[in-house]
Coordinates of C-alpha atoms in Angstrom, one line a residue:
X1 CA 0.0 0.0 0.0
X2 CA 1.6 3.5 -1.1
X3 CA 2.0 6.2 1.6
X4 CA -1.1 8.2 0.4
X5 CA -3.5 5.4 0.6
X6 CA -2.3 4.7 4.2
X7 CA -2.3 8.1 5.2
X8 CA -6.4 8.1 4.0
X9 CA -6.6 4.7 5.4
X10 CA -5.4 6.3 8.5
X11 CA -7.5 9.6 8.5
X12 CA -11.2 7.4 7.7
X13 CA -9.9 4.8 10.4
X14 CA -12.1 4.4 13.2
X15 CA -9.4 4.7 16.1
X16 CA -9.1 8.8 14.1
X17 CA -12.6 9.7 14.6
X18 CA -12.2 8.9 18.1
X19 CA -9.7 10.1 18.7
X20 CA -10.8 13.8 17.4
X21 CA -14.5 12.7 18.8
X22 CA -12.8 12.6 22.3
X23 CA -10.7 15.9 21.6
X24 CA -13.2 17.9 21.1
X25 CA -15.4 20.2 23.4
X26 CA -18.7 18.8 23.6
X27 CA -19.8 22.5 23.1
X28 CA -18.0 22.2 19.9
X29 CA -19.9 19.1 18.3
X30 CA -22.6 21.0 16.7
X31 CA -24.9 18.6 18.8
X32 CA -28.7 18.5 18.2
X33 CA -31.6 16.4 19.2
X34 CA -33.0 18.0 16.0
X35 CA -32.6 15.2 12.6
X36 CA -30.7 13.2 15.2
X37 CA -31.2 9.2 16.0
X38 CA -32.8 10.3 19.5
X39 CA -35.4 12.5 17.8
X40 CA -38.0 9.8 16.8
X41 CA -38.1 8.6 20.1
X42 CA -39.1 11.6 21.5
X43 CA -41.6 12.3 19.0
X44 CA -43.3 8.6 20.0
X45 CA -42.8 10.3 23.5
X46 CA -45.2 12.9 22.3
X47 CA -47.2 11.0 20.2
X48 CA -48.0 8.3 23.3
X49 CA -48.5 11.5 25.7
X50 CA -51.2 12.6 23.3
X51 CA -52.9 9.4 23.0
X52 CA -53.8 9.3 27.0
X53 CA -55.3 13.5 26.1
X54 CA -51.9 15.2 27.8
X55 CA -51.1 17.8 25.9
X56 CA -48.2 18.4 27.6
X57 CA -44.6 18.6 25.3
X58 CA -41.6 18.2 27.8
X59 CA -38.6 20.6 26.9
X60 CA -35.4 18.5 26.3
X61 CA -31.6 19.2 26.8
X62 CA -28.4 17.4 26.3
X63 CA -26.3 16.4 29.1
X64 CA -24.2 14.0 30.7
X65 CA -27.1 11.2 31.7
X66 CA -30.6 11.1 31.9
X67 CA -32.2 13.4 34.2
X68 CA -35.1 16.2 35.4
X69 CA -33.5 19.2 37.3
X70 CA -35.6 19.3 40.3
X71 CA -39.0 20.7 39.9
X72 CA -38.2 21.8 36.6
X73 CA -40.3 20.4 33.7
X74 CA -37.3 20.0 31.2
X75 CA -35.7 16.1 30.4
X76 CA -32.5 16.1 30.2
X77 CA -30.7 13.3 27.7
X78 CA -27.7 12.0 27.8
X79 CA -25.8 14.0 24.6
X80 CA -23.9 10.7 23.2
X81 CA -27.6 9.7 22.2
X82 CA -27.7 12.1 19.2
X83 CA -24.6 10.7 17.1
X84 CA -23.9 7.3 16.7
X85 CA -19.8 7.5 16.7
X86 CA -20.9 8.6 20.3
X87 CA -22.8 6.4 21.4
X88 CA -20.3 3.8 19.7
X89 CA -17.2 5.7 22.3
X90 CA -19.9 5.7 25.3
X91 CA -20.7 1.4 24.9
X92 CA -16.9 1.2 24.5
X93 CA -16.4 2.9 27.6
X94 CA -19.0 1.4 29.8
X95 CA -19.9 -2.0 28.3
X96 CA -23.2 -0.3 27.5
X97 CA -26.0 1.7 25.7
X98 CA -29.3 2.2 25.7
X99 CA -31.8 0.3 23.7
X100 CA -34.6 1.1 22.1
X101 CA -36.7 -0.2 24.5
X102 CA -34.8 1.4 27.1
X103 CA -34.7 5.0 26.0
X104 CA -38.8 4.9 25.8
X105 CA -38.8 3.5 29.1
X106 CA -36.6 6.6 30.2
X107 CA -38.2 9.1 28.4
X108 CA -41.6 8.2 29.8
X109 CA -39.8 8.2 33.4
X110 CA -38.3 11.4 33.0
X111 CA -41.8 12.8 31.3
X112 CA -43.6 11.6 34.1
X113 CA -41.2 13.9 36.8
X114 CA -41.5 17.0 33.8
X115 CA -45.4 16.8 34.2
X116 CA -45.4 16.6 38.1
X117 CA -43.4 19.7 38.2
X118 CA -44.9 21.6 35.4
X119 CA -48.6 21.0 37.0
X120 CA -46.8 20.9 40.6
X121 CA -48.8 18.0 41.2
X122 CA -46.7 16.7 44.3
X123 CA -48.9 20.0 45.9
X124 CA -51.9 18.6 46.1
X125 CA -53.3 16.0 49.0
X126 CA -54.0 12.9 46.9
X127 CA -50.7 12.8 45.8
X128 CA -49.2 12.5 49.6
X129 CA -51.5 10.2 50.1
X130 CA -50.5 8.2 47.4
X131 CA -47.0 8.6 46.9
X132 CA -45.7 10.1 50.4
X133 CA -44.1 13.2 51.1
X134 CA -42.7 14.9 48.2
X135 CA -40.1 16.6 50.8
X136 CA -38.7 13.7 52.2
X137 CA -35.4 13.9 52.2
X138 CA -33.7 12.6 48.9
X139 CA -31.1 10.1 49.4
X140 CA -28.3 8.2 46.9
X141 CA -28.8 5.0 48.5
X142 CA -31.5 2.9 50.1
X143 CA -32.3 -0.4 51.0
X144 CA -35.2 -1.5 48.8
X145 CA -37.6 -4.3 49.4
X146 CA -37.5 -6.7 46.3
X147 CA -41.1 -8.4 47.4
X148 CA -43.5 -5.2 47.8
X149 CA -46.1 -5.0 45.8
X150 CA -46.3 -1.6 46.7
X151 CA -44.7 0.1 44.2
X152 CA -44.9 -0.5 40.5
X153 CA -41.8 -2.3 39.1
X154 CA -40.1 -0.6 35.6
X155 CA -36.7 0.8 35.1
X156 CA -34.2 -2.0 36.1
X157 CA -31.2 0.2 38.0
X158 CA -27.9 -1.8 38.3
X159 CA -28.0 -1.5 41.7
X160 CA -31.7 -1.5 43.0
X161 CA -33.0 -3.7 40.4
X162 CA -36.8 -3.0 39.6
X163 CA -37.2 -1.1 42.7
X164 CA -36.6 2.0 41.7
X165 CA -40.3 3.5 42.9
X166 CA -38.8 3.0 46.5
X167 CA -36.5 5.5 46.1
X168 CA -38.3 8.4 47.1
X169 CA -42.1 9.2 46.1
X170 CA -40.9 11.5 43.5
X171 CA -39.7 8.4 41.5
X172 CA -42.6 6.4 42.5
X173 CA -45.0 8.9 40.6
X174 CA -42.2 8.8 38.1
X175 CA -42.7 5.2 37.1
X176 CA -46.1 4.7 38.4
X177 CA -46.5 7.3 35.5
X178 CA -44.4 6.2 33.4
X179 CA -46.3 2.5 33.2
X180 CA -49.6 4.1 33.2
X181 CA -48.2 5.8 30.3

């Protein structure tokens, strides 16, 4: 092989991209939900919200992981999502990436925490009653029961498993909303 077609060789190889992937300010991606492979996911998002009469259209941000900023009714999504050479560098680095499956089962997680704080919902009486306190205290950790049938059983977390509703009863309205959904 001549020195040019290496040097090409080189430059289209995937270990380049990467390597100017993981070089680059994120800022500095041009990175957009808009025509990107997350995009129909969140339009099914809308499309299922509309189906149960919620007309209710979440804002959405990139960021590092999935996420609702505390009573803010925005979703944020992890920003590897929205290019595939990502997402290829984020399963390399963990082991991992969301599936289809998955990412709808996010989405409608984080939608169901962007409604309760867009409506405030966690405000009114029924919702204590039903969830708990939306001021308890908010902890990393916690030591789940696997046999309650207390709380509706959804996002599998490495850690918890399908307990994640026992967290706190913010993320018990979460997926209790987000398998309604």
């Amino acid at each position: 092989m001549c020195a040019a077609a290496r040097a090409l060789t080189l430059v289209n190889s995937w270990e380049t991209i990467r390597y100017e992937l993981l070089n680059t300010r994120i800022c500095d991606l041009g990175l957009r939900i808009e025509g990107s492979p997350l995009e129909p996911y969140i339009s099914r998002l809308h499309r299922e919200l509309a189906s149960r009469g919620l007309n209710f259209r979440p804002a959405f941000y990139l960021t590092d992981g999935w996420g609702c900023p505390d009573e803010v009714p925005i979703i944020g999504v992890p920003f590897y999502l929205v290019d595939k050479r990502l997402a290829r560098i984020e399963e390399e680095q963990t082991g991992e990436i969301e599936s289809e499956h998955m990412i709808m089962m996010l989405l409608r997680h984080e939608a169901g925490h962007a409604i309760n704080y867009a409506h405030r919902l966690y405000n009114l009486p029924d919702w204590a009653e039903l969830f708990g306190s939306f001021s308890k205290p908010y902890r990393d950790t916690f030591r789940p029961d696997p046999l309650s049938r207390q709380f509706v059983r959804h996002i599998v977390h490495h850690q918890y498993g399908r307990t994640y509703a026992q967290k706190h009863p913010d993320e018990d309205f979460a997926e209790t909303f987000a398998v309604w959904l």
